[in-house]
Structures are given as structure tokens and as C-alpha cells.
Tab-separated table of C-alpha atoms in Angstrom:
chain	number	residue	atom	x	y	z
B	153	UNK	CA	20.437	-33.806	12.864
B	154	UNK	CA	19.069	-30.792	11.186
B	155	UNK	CA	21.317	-28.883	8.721
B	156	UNK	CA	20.654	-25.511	6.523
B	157	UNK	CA	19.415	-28.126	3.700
B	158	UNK	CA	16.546	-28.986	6.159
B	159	UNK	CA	15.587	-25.121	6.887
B	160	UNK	CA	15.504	-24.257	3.245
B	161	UNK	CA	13.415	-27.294	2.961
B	162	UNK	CA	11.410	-26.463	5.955
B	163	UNK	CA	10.461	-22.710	4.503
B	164	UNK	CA	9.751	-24.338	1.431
B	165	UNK	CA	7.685	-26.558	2.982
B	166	UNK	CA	5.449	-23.592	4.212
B	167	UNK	CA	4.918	-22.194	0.643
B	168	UNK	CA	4.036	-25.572	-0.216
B	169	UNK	CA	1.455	-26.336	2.810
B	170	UNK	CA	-0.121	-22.776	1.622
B	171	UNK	CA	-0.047	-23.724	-2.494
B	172	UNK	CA	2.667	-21.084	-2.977
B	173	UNK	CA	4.856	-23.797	-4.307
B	174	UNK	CA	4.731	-27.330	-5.532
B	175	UNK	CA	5.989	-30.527	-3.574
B	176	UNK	CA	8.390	-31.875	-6.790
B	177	UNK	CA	10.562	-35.054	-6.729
B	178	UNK	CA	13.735	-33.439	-4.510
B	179	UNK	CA	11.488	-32.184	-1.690
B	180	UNK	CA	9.379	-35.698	-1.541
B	181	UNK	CA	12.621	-37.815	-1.480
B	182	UNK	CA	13.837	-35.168	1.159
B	183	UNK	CA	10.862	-35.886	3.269
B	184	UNK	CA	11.102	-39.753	3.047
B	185	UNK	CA	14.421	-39.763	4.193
B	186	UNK	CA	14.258	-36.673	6.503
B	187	UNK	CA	12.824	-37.464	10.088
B	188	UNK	CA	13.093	-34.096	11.194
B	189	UNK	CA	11.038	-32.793	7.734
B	190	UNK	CA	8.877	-35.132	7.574
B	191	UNK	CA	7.791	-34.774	11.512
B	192	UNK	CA	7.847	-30.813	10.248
B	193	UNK	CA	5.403	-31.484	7.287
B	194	UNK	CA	2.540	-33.404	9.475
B	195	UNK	CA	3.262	-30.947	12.011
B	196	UNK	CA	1.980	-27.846	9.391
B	197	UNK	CA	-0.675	-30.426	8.827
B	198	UNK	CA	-1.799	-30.310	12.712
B	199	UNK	CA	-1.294	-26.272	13.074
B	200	UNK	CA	-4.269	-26.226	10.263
B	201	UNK	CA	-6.531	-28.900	11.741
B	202	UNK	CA	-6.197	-26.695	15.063
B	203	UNK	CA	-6.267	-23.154	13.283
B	204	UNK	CA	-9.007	-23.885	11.452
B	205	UNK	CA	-11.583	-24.843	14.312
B	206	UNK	CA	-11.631	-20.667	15.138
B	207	UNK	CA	-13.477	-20.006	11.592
B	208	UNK	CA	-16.984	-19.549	12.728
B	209	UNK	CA	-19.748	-18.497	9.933
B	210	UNK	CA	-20.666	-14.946	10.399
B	211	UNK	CA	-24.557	-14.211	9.644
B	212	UNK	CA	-24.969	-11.234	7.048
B	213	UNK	CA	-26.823	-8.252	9.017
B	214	UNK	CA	-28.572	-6.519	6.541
B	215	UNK	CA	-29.738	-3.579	9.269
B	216	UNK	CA	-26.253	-2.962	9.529
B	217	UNK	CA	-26.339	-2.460	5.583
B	218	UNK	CA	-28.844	-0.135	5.388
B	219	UNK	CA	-27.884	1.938	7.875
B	220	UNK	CA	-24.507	2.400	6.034
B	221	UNK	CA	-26.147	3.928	3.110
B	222	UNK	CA	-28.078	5.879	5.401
B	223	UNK	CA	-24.817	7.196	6.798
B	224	UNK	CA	-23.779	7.894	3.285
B	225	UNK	CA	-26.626	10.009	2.685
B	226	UNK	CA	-26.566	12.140	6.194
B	227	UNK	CA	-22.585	12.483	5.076
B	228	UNK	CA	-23.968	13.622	1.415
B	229	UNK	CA	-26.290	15.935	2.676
B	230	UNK	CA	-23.987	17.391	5.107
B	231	UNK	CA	-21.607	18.357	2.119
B	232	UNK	CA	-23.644	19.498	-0.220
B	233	UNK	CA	-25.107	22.151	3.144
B	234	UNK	CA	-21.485	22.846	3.295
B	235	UNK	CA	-21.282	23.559	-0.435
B	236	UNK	CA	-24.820	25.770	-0.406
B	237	UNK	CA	-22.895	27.411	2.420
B	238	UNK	CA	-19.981	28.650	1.078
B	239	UNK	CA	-22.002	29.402	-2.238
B	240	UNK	CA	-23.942	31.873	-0.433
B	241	UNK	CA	-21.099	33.307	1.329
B	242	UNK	CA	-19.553	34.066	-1.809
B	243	UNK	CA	-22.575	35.713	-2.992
B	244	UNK	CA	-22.904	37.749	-0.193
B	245	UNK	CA	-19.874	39.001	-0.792
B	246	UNK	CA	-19.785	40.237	-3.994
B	247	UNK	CA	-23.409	41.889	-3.336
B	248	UNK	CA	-21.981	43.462	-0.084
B	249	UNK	CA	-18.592	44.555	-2.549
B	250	UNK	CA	-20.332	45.819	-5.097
B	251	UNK	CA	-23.117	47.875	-2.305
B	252	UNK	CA	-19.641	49.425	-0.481
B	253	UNK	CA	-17.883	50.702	-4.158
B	254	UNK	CA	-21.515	52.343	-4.626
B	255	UNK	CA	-21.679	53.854	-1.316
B	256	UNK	CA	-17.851	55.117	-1.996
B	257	UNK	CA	-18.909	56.623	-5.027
B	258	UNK	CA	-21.474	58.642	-3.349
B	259	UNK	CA	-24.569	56.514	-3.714
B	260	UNK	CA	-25.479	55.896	-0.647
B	261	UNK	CA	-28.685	57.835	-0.733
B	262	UNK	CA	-29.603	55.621	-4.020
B	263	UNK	CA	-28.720	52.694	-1.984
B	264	UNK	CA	-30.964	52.810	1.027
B	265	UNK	CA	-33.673	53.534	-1.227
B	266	UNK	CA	-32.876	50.709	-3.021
B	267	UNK	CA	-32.958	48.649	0.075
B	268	UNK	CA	-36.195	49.923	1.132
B	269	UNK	CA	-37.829	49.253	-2.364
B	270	UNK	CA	-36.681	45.399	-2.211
B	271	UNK	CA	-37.703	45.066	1.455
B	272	UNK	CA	-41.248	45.993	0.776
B	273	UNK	CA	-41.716	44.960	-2.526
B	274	UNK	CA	-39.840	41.419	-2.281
B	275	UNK	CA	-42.320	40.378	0.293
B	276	UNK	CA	-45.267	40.763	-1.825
B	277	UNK	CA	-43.924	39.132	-4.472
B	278	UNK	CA	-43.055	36.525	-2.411
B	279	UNK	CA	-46.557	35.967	-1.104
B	280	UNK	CA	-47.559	36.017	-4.643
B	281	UNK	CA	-45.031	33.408	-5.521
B	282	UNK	CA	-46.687	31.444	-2.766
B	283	UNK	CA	-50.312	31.809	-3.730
B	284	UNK	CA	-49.836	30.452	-7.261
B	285	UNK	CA	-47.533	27.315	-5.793
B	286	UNK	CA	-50.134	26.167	-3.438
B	287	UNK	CA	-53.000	26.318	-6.354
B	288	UNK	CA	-50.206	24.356	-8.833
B	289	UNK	CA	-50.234	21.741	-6.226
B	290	UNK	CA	-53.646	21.700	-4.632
B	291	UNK	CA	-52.776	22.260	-1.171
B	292	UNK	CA	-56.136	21.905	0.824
B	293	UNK	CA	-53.918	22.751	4.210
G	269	UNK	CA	-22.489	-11.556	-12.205
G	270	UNK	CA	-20.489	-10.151	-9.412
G	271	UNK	CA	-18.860	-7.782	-12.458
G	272	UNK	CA	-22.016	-6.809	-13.329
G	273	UNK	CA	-23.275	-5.634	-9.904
G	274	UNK	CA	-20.024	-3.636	-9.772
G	275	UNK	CA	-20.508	-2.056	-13.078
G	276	UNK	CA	-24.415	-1.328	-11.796
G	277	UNK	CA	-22.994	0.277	-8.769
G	278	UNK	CA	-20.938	1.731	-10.367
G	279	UNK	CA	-23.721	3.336	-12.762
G	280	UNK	CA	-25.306	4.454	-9.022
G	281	UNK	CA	-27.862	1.106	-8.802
G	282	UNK	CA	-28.653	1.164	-5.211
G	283	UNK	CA	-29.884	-2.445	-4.653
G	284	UNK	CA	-26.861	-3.617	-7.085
G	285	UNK	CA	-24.459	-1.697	-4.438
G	286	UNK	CA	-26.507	-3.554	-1.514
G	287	UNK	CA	-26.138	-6.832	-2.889
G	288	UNK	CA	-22.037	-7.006	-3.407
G	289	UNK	CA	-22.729	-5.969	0.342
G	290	UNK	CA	-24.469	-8.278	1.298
G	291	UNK	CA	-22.700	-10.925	-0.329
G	292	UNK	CA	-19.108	-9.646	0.614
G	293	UNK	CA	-20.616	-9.002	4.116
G	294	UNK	CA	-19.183	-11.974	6.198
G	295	UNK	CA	-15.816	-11.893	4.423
G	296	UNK	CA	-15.512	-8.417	5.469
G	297	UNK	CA	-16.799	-8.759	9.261
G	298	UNK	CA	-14.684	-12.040	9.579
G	299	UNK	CA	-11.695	-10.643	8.517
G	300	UNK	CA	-12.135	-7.529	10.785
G	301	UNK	CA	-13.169	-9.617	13.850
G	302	UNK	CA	-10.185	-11.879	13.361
G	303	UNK	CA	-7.818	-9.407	13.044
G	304	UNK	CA	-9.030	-6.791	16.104
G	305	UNK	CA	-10.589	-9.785	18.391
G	306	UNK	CA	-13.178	-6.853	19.592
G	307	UNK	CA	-16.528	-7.262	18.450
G	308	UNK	CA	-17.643	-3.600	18.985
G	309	UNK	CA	-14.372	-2.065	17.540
G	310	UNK	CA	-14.613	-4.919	14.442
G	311	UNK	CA	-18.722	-3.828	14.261
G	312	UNK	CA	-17.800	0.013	13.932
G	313	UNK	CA	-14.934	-0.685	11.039
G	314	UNK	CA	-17.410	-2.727	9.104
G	315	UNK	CA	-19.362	-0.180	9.199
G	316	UNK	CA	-17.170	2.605	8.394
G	317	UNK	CA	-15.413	0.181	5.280
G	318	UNK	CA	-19.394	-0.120	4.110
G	319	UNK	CA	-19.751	3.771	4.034
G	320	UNK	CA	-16.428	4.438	1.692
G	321	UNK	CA	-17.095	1.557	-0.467
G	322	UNK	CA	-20.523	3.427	-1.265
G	323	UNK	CA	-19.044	6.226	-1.563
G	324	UNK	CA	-16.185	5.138	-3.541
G	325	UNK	CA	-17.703	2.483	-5.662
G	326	UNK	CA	-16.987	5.009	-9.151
G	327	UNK	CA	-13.073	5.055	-8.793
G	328	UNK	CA	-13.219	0.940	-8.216
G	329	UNK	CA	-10.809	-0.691	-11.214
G	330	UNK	CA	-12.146	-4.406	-10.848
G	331	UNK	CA	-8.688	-5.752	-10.886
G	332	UNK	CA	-9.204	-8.824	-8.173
G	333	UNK	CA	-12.009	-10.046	-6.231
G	334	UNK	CA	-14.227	-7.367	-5.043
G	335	UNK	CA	-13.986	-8.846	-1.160
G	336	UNK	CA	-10.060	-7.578	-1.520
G	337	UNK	CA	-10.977	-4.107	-2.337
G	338	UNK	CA	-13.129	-4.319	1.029
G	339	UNK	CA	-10.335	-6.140	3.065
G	340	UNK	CA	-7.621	-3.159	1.401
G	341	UNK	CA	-9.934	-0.429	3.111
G	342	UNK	CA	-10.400	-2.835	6.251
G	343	UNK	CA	-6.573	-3.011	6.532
G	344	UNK	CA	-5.939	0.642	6.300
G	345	UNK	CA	-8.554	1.580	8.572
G	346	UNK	CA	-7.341	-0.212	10.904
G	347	UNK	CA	-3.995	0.558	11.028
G	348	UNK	CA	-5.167	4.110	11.492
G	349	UNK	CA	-7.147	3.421	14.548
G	350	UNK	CA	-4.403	1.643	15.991
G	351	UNK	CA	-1.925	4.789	15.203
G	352	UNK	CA	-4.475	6.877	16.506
G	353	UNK	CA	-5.598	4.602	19.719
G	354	UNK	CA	-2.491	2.625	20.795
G	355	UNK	CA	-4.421	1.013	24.004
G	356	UNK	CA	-7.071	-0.400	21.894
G	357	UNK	CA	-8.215	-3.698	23.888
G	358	UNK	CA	-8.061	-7.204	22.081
G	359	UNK	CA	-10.490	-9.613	23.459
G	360	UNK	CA	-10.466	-13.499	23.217
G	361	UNK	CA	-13.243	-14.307	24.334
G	362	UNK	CA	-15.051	-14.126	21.349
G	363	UNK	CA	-14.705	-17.682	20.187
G	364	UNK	CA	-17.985	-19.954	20.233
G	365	UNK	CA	-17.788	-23.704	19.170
G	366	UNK	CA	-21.128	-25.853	19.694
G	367	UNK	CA	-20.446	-28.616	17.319
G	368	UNK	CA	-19.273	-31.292	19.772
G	369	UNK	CA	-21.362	-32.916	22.058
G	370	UNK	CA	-19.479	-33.738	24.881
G	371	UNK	CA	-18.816	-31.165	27.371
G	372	UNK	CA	-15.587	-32.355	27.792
G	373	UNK	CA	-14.544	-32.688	24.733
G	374	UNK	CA	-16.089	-28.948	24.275
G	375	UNK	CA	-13.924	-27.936	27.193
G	376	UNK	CA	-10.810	-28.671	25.796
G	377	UNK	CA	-11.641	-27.750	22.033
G	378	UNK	CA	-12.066	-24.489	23.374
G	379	UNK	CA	-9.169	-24.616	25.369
G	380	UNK	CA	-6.759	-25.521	22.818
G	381	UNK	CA	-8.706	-22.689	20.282
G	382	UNK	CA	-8.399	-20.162	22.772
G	383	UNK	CA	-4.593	-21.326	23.242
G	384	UNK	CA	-4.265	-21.201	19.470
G	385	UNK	CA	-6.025	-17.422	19.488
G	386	UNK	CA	-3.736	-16.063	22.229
G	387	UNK	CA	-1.321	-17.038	20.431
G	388	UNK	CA	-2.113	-15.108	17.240
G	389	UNK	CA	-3.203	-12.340	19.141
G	390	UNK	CA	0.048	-11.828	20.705
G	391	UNK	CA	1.704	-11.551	16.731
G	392	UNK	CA	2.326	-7.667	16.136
G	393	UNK	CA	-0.720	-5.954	13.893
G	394	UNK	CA	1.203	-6.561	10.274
G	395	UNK	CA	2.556	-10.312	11.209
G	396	UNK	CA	-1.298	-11.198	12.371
G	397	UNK	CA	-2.909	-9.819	9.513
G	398	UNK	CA	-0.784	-11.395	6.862
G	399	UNK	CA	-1.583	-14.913	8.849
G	400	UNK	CA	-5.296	-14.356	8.556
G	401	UNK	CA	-5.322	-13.357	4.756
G	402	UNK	CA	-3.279	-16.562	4.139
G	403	UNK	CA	-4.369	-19.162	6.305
G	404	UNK	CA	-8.832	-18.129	6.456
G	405	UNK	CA	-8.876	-16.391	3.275
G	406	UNK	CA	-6.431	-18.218	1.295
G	407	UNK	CA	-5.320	-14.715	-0.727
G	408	UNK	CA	-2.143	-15.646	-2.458
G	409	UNK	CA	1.230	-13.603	-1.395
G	410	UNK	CA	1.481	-11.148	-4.807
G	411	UNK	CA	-2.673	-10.535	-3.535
G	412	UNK	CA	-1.548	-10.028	0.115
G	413	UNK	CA	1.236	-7.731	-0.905
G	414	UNK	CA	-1.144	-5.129	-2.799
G	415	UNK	CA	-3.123	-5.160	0.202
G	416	UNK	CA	-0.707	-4.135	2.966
G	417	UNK	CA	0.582	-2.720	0.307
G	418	UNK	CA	4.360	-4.061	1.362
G	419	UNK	CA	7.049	-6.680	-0.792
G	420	UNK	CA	6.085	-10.467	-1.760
G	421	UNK	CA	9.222	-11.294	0.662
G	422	UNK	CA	8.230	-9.594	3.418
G	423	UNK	CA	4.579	-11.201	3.448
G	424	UNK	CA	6.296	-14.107	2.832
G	425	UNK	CA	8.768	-13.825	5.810
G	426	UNK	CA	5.481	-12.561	8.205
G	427	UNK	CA	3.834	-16.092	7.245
G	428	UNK	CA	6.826	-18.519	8.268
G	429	UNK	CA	6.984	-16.093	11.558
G	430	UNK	CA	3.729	-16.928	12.570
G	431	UNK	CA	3.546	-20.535	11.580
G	432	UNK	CA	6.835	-21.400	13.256
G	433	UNK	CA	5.333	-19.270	16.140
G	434	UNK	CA	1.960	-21.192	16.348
G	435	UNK	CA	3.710	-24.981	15.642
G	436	UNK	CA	6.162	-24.229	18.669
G	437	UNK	CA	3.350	-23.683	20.766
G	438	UNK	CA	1.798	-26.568	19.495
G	439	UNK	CA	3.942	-28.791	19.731
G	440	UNK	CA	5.110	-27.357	23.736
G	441	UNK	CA	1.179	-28.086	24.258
G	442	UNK	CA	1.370	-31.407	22.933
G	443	UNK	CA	4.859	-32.024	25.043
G	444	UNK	CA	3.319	-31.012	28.113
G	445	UNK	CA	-0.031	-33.171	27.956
């Protein structure tokens, strides 16, 4: 007949089937002379031998590897065009702030002719910038 | 050497980063196919665990096994997705075992495994997962614990659920045949 002794001894029985705990003296005399423990111990003992037949070997898939760090980099990339972003928003603003106080102040004239200077004089540079890159690098294209 | 690939990592070494993959690779996809019995849903955690690892690897303290720092993120993944998607389906079909000859005898072993697994799969999310880290990984409670991030006791009590769960069936299989 089963009593709270056996439960206790039962759960500890558990730890010690998983290395939790270690079979001393008092639970190995309980077992000899417990039939309902002792049936309980080689039953733990079956659970395993039947658990364990489900842990197949899983093959290491290295594509599946590589294309995580390739998802790191598209998420990298993404953030830092988030961060370039907001960067030039910020910029934009302050230019745009600091063109309105002008134009408040009655420099509005000065303004558009500023405009018109950096629209037509930007683009040359710009062409110039791109003349002496292409030589720096040899570009026969 | 496994500290060292972490501390290389760590440092940004690409291939060091790839190797601790690679070598906690099948831990990782075991664990996550055992505990969501869906190969595609188990495939896209992986995954996902693999992509904050990389980009986490800096704020790793080496205080265990590097595999457990994988299973952590594994665990808490996918208790999100099963917050988020409560009809998630469990499949248990999954199983393969070719290493008996007999058909018969392959009949039954999968018979009794897939008994065993429907079993298991029917233990809630936290009960199943605390099974799996004990019984495949053999991760010891205090280890378990800091992964579910719960009390010794309760991982403790989760365990003798499941086992007393799984032996009853067992032994009502065993009764019947």
C-alpha cells in the first residue's frame, strides 16, 4: 500500500533519475523493501528508454547561416537609411528655419538671389567634382 | 575555444560568429523543433534566434554555455508567437526512425514514439518546454530556471508533471497490450 513516505520518495526519485539528487542509503533500503517504489524506479527507467528514441540528429545547414547574417545586414542597412533619413530631415529644417527668419526680416530679395546663385553655380561645381573623381580612379566608361 | 570564438565575435570576427553557429546549430533547431513540432514555424525561429544573436553578440556575459543563451532567445520568441498566434498548428508527424530493420518492428517503434510525442505535445507550452530542457538537453533546474526565467520549484514541479504524465500513459499502453 502506498503511503505519503512513498510519494516523497517517489518525487525524490525523479530528481534522482534526472541527477538532481543522489540515491543515499534511506532511499536504496526504501526501494528494496518498497514494491510500489521500486516498480516506480524501473518504470522512470522505461519512460527514458521510450523518450529517448524521438532524439533524431539534426544536420547543420550552413545556407540557413549565411542567410542570417545576410538578414542582419539588409536590417543594418535599413537603419542606418533610417538614421541618414532623419539626419537630413533635421537639416532641412534648420536651413528652411533659418531661410523663413531671413525672409521675416526682409531678405527675401537677398534670398532668391541666393537661391539662384547656388542653383547655377552648384551644378558646375558639381560636374567639376565629377571630372577630377573619374581621372583619380581611371574610369575608362 | 568556444570562449574564444565568443570573445572574437564579440570583437566583430565574422567567421568566429559563424562558427559558434554552426556548432550551436543543431542544439538550437532541435530544441525549437521539439518544442513547436512544426518544421516551418521551428525553421523561421531558428532563423530569427540566428539574426539577434548576431546582432546581440556585444552585450553577451558568457555566464553558461553559449547553446543556453540561444535556447533563452528560442524560449522567448516563442512564447511571443504563441501570444501573438494562439492557433498555431503542432504537427507530429515529424518523427523519422530508420534504424530497425524490420518493418514491423519499425511499425510499432513509431507507434509507441508517436504515442510518446502526442503525449508531450498535449503538455501546456511552459510544462513541455521544461521536459525537453531536462530530459534531451540535460540543463540542470537552477539552468532551466534562468531560462524561462521562473523559480527552481516551479521547474521542478513542471518536470514531475510531465513524467508522471508520460509513465501513466506508459504504463496504460503497456496494460492494454
Amino acid at each position: 500500500m502506498m503511503d505519503k513516505k512513498c510519494t516523497f520518495y517517489q518525487n525524490r526519485l525523479i530528481d534522482i533519475f534526472y541527477e538532481e539528487d543522489i540515491m543515499d542509503k534511506e532511499i536504496q533500503e526504501h526501494i528494496i523493501n518498497c514494491h510500489e517504489c521500486n516498480k516506480y524506479w524501473k518504470e522512470l527507467k522505461e519512460v527514458k528508454i521510450k523518450v529517448d528514441k524521438d532524439n533524431e540528429e539534426i544536420p547543420i545547414e550552413y545556407i540557413k547561416i549565411s542567410q542570417a547574417f545576410d538578414k542582419v545586414e539588409d536590417i543594418k542597412s535599413k537603419r542606418l537609411n533610417i538614421i541618414n533619413l532623419v539626419i537630413f530631415i533635421m537639416i532641412s529644417s534648420v536651413l528652411l528655419g533659418i531661410g523663413l527668419v531671413f525672409a521675416m526680416q526682409g531678405f527675401g530679395r537677398e534670398i532668391i538671389y541666393f537661391q539662384v546663385i547656388v542653383h547655377t553655380v552648384f551644378p558646375i561645381f558639381l560636374l567639376i567634382f565629377v571630372k577630377i573623381r573619374t581621372l583619380k580612379e581611371d574610369y575608362n566608361g | 575555444m568556444e570562449d574564444k570564438l565568443i570573445r572574437l565575435a564579440q570583437k566583430g570576427d565574422k567567421k568566429a560568429m559563424e562558427k559558434l553557429l554552426q556548432r550551436n546549430y543543431p542544439i538550437l533547431k532541435g530544441y525549437l523543433l521539439k518544442i513547436t513540432r512544426n518544421e516551418a514555424l521551428s525553421d523561421d525561429l531558428t532563423q530569427e534566434v540566428m539574426v539577434r544573436a548576431i546582432m546581440k553578440i556585444h552585450k553577451y556575459k558568457p555566464r553558461g554555455k553559449f547553446s543556453t543563451w540561444l535556447i533563452t532567445i528560442g524560449t522567448n520568441l516563442f512564447r511571443d508567437k504563441i501570444r501573438k498566434d494562439k492557433r498555431l498548428v503542432f504537427d507530429d508527424s515529424i518523427t523519422k526512425d530508420e534504424s530497425t530493420n524490420s518493418l514491423e518492428d519499425q511499425v510499432m517503434i513509431k507507434e509507441s514514439i508517436r504515442d510518446i510525442n502526442s503525449i508531450i505535445q498535449k503538455f501546456p507550452e511552459e510544462k513541455r518546454m521544461v521536459f525537453i530542457l531536462k530530459h534531451y538537453y540535460g540543463y540542470r533546474y537552477d539552468e532551466i530556471a534562468g531560462i524561462m526565467d521562473c523559480p527552481i520549484g516551479t521547474v521542478r514541479s513542471r518536470l514531475h508533471y510531465c513524467i508522471k504524465e508520460i509513465k501513466n500513459h506508459v504504463k496504460d499502453v503497456d496494460d492494454d497490450g
